[in-house]
Short mmCIF file of C-alpha atoms in Angstrom, two decimals:
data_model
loop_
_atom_site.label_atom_id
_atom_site.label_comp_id
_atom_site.label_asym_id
_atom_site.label_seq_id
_atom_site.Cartn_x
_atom_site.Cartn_y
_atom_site.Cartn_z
CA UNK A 1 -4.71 -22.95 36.70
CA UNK A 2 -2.14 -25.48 37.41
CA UNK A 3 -1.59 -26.84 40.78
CA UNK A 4 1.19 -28.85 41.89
CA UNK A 5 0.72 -31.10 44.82
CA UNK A 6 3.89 -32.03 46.62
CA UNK A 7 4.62 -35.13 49.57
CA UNK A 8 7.47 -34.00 51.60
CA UNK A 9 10.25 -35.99 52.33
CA UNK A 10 14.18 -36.11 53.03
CA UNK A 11 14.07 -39.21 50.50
CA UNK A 12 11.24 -39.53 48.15
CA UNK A 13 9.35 -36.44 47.10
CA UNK A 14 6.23 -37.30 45.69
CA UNK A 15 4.88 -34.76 42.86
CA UNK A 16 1.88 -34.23 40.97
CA UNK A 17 0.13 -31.65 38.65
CA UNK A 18 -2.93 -31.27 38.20
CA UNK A 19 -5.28 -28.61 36.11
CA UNK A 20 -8.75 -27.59 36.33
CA UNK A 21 -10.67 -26.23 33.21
CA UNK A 22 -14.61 -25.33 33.36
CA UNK A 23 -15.24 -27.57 36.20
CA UNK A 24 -12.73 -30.48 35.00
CA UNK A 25 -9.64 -31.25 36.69
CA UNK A 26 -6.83 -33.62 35.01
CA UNK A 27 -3.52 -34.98 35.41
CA UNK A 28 -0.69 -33.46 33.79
CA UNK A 29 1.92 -35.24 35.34
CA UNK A 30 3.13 -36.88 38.52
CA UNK A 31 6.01 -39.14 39.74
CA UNK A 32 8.63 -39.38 42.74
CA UNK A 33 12.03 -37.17 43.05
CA UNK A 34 14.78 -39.75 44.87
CA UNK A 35 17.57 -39.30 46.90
CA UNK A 36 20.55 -41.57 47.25
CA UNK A 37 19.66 -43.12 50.31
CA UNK A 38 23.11 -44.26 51.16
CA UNK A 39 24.25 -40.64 51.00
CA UNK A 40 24.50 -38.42 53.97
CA UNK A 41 21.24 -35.89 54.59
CA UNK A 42 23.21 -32.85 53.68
CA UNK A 43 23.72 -34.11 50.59
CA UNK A 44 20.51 -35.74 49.95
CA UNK A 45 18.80 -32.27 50.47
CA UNK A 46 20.96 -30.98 48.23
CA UNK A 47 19.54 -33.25 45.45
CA UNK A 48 15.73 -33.22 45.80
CA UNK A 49 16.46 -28.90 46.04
CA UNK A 50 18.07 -29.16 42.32
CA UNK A 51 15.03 -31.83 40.80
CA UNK A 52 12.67 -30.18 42.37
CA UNK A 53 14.18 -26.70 41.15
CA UNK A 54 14.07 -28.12 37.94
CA UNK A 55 10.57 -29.84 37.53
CA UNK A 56 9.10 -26.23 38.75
CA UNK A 57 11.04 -24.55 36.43
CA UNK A 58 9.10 -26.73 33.56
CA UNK A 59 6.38 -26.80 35.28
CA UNK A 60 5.86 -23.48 36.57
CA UNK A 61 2.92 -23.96 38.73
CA UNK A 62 0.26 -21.58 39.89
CA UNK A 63 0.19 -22.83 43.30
CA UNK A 64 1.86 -25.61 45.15
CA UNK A 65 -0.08 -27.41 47.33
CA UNK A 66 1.04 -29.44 50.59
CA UNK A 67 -0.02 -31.44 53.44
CA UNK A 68 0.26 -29.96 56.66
CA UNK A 69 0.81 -32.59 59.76
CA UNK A 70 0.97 -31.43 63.37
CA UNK A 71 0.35 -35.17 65.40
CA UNK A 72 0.60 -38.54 64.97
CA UNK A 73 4.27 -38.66 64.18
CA UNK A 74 7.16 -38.82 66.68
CA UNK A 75 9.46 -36.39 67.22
CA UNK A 76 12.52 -37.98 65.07
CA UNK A 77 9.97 -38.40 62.21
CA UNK A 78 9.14 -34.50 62.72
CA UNK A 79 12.24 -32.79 62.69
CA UNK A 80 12.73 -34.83 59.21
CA UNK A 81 9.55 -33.93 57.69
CA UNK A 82 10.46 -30.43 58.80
CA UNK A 83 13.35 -30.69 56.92
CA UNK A 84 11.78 -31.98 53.70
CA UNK A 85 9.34 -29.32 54.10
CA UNK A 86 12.07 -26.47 54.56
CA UNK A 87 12.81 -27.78 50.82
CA UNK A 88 9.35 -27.26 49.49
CA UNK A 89 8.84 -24.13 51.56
CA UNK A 90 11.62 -22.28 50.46
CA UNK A 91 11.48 -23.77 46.68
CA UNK A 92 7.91 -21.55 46.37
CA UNK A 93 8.59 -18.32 47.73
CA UNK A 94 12.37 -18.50 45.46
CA UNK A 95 9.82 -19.23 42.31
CA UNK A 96 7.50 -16.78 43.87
CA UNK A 97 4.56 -19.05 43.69
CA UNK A 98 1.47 -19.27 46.68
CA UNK A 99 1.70 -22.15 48.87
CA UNK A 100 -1.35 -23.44 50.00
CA UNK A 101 -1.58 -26.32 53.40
CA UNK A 102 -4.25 -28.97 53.89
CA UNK A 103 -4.56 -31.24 57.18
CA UNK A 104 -4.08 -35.12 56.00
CA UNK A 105 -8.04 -35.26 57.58
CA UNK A 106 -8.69 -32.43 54.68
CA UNK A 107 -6.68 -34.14 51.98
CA UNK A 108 -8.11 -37.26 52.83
CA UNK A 109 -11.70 -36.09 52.64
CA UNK A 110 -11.50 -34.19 49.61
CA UNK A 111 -10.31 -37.82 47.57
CA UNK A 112 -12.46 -40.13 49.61
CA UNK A 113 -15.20 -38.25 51.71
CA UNK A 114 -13.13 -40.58 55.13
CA UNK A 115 -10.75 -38.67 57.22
CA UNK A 116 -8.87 -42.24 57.55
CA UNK A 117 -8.32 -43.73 54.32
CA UNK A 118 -5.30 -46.17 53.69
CA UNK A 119 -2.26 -44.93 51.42
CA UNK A 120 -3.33 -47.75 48.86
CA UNK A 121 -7.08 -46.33 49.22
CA UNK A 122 -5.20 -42.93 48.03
CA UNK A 123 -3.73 -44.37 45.28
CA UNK A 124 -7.12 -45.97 43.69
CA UNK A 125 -9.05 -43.14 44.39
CA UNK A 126 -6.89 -40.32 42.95
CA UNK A 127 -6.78 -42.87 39.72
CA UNK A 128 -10.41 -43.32 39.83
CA UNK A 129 -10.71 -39.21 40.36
CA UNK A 130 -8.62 -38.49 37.38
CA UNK A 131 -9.15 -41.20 34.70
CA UNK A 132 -5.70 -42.64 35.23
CA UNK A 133 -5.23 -45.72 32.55
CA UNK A 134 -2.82 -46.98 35.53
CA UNK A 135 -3.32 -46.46 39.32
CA UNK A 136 -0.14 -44.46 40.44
CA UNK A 137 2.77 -47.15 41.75
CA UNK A 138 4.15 -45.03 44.28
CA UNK A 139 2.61 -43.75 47.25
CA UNK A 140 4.35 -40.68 47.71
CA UNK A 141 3.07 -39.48 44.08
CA UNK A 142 0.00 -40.37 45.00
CA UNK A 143 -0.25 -38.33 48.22
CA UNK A 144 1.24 -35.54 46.06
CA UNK A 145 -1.84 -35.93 43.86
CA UNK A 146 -4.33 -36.23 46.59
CA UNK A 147 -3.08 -32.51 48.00
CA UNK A 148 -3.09 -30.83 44.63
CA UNK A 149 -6.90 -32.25 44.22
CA UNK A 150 -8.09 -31.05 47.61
CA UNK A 151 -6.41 -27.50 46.36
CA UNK A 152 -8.66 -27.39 43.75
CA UNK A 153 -11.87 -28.41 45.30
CA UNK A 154 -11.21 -26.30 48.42
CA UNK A 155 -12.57 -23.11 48.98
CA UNK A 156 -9.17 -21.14 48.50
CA UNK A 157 -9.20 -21.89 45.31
CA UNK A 158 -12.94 -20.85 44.55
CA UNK A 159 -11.93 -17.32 46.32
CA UNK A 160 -8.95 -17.07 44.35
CA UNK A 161 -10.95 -17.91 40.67
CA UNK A 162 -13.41 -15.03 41.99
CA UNK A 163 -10.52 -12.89 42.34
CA UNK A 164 -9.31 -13.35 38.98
CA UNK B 1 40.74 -24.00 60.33
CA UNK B 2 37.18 -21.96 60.60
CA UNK B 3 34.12 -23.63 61.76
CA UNK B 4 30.35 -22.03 61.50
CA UNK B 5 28.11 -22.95 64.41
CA UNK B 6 24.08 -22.12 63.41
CA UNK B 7 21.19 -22.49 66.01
CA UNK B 8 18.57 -22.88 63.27
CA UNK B 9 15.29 -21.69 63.20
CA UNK B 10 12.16 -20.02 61.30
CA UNK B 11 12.15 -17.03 62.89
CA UNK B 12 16.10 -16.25 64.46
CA UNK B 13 18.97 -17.73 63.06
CA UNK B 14 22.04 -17.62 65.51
CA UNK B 15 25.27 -17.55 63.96
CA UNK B 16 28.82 -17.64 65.33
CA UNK B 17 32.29 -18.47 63.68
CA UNK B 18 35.12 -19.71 65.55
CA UNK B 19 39.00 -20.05 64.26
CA UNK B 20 41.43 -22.46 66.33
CA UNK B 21 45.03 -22.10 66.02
CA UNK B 22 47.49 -23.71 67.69
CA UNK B 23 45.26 -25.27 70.14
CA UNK B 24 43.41 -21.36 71.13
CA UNK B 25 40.16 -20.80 70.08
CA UNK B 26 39.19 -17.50 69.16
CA UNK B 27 35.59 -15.74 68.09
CA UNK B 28 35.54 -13.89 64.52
CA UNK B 29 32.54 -12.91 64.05
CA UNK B 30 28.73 -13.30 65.58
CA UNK B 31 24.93 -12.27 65.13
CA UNK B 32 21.53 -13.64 64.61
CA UNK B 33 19.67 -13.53 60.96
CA UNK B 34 16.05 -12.41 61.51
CA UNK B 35 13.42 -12.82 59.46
CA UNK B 36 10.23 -10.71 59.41
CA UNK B 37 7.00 -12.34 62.26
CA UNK B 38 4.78 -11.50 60.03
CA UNK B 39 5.20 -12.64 56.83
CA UNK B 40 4.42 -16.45 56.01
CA UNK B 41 6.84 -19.39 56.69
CA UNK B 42 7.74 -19.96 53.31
CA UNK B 43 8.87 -15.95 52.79
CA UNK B 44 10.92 -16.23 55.95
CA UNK B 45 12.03 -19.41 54.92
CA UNK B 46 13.45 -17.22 51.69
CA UNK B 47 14.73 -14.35 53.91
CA UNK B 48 17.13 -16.70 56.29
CA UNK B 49 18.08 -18.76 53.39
CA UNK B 50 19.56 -15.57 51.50
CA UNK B 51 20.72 -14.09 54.51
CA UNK B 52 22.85 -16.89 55.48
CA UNK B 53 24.27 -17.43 51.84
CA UNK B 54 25.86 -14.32 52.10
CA UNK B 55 27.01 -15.38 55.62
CA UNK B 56 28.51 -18.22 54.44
CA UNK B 57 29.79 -16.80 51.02
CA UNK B 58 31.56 -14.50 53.49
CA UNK B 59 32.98 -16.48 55.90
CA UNK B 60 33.85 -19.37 53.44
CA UNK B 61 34.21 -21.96 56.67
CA UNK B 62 35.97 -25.35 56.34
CA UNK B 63 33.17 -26.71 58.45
CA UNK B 64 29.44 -26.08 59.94
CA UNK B 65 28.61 -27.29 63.22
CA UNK B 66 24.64 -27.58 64.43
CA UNK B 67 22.79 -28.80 67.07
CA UNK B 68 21.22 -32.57 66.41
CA UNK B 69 18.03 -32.83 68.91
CA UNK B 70 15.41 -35.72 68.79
CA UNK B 71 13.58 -35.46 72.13
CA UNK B 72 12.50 -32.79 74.25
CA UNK B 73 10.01 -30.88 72.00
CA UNK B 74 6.60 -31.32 70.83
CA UNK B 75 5.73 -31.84 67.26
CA UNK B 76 4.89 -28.53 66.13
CA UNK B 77 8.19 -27.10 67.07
CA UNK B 78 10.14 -30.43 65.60
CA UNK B 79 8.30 -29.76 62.23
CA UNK B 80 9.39 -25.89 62.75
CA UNK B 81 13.15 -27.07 63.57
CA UNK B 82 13.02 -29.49 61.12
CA UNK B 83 12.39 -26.41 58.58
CA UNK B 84 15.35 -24.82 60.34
CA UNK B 85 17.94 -26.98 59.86
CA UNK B 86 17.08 -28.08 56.09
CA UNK B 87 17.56 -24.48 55.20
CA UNK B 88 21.28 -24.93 57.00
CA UNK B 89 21.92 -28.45 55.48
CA UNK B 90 20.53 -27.47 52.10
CA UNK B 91 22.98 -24.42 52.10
CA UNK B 92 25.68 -26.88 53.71
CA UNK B 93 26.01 -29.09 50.27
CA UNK B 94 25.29 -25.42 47.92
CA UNK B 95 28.84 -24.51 49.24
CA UNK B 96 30.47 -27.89 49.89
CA UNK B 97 30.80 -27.93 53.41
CA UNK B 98 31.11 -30.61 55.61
CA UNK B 99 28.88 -30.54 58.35
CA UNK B 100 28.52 -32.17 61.81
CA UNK B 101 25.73 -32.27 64.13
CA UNK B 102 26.16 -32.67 68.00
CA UNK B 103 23.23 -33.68 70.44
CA UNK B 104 22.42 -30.99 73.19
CA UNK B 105 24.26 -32.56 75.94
CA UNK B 106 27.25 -33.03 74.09
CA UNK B 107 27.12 -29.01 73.40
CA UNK B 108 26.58 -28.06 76.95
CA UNK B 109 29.28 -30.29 78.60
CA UNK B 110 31.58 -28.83 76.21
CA UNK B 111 31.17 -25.33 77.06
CA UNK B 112 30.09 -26.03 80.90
CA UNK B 113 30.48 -29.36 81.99
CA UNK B 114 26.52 -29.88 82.85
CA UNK B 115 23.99 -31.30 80.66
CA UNK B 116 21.57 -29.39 82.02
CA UNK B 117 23.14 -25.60 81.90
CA UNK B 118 20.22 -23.66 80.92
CA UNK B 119 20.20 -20.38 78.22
CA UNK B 120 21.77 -18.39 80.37
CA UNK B 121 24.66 -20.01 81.32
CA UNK B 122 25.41 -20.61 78.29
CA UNK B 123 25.96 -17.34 76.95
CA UNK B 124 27.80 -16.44 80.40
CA UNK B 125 30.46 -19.67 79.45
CA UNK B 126 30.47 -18.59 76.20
CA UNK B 127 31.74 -14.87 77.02
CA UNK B 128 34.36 -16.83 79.42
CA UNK B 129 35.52 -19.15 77.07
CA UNK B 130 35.75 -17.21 74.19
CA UNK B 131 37.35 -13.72 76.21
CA UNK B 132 34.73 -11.80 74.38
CA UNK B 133 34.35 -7.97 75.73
CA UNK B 134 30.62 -8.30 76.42
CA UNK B 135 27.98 -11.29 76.82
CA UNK B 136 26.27 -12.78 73.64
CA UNK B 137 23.00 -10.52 74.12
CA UNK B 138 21.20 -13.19 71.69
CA UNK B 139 20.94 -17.01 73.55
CA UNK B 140 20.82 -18.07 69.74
CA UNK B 141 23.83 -16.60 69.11
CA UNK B 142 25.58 -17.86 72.12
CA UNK B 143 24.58 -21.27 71.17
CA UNK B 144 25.79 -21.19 67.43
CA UNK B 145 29.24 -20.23 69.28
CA UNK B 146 28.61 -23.30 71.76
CA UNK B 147 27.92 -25.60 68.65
CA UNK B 148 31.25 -24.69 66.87
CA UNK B 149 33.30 -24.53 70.38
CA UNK B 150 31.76 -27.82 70.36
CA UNK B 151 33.01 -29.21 67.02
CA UNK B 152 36.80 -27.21 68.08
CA UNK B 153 37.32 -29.33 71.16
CA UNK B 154 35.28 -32.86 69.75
CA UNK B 155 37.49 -36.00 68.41
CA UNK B 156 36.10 -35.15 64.72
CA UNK B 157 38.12 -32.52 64.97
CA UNK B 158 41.16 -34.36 66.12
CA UNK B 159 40.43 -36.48 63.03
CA UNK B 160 40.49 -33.74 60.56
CA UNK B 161 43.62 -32.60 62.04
CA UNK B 162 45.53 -35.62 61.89
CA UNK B 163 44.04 -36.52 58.33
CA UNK B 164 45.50 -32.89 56.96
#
């Protein structure tokens, strides 16, 4: 089963993928999607819809997995994590794929086992986790990593592997 | 020239298109997309998005006008709007149309001259303003029509006008 793990944003969009054979999960590939920052957000949308249309079209996932926020930002930072998410949202159900959503205290626990670890505590763990020669560089992949890996050691995915 | 207001959302979509010619400003056209309660966000999320690509492959307007807000709400519904209006300013740049965004008060004193009109009112000035037979039933409707009435009497559109 192959999960990809997606950080929201209007513009970096971190993405990972991750698979889980007899008990072992490992990397299959992760890295950032980036908007021209100088460009308007219209625009900017526009271009993380088409990468990220494309990477799940080579991909093709089983699930995509994302983190779920409802305090701790302010309203301006809302509205554009909203919009990010709109991206991701609508991205899975025109691929027809199952979206799953963690809390960042569920993500964070699933990688660390503390419900406040630091982004760079993210990044060592999930290369630490997966056996990664190099600790991710960017944050936002990282994050992306972190939600696919609490996916797969969550109980959804244990109902849906009885299921099948 | 024929300019889209959208009052975005994840559940109603209000939509209302406005044409201005020599200096009158008339309605065309106006309705709300709905998208089915029950199903999950990222379905509905699918629903408006195809429902207002026909809209807009319909209409074909020069320009989309929405609603810019960044106080007033809590989190939860700034993530939800946020989801909203990326659907709207993803489909903006699909078609190539520009697209402006106008704060709440600047909406309301166009169409009533208070910053503070409430729902209501709104759809009342917008029935005045635009000599429409009947009241906007929907309050999303009536402010998609307030959003492009907006954009019709701002100095963006002066701009556009003197630049073609």
């Amino acid at each position: 089963m192959k999960v990809l793990g997606i950080d929201p944003g209007t513009h970096n969009v971190g993405y990972g993928v991750l698979e889980k054979n007899n008990g072992a999960i490992r990397s299959l590939e992760y890295g950032v999607v980036r908007s021209i920052a100088k460009m308007d957000l219209s625009f900017r949308l526009g271009e993380i819809y088409r990468k990220l249309d494309t990477i799940i079209g080579q991909i093709k996932p089983d699930i995509i997995s994302i983190e779920k926020v409802f305090f701790g930002v302010n309203v301006k930072s809302a509205i554009s994590l909203g919009e990010g998410r709109g991206i991701v949202l609508l991205l899975a159900d025109l691929h027809d794929i199952e979206i799953h959503e963690f809390s960042p205290t569920q993500i964070k626990k699933a990688v660390k086992g503390n419900g406040r670890a630091q982004k760079y505590q993210i990044q060592k763990m999930m290369q630490s986790l997966l056996k990664l020669k190099d600790m991710p560089r960017s944050e936002d992949a990282a994050d992306a990593l972190a939600s696919a890996y609490c996916f797969l050691n969550s109980s959804k995915f244990q109902q849906l592997i009885k299921q099948t």
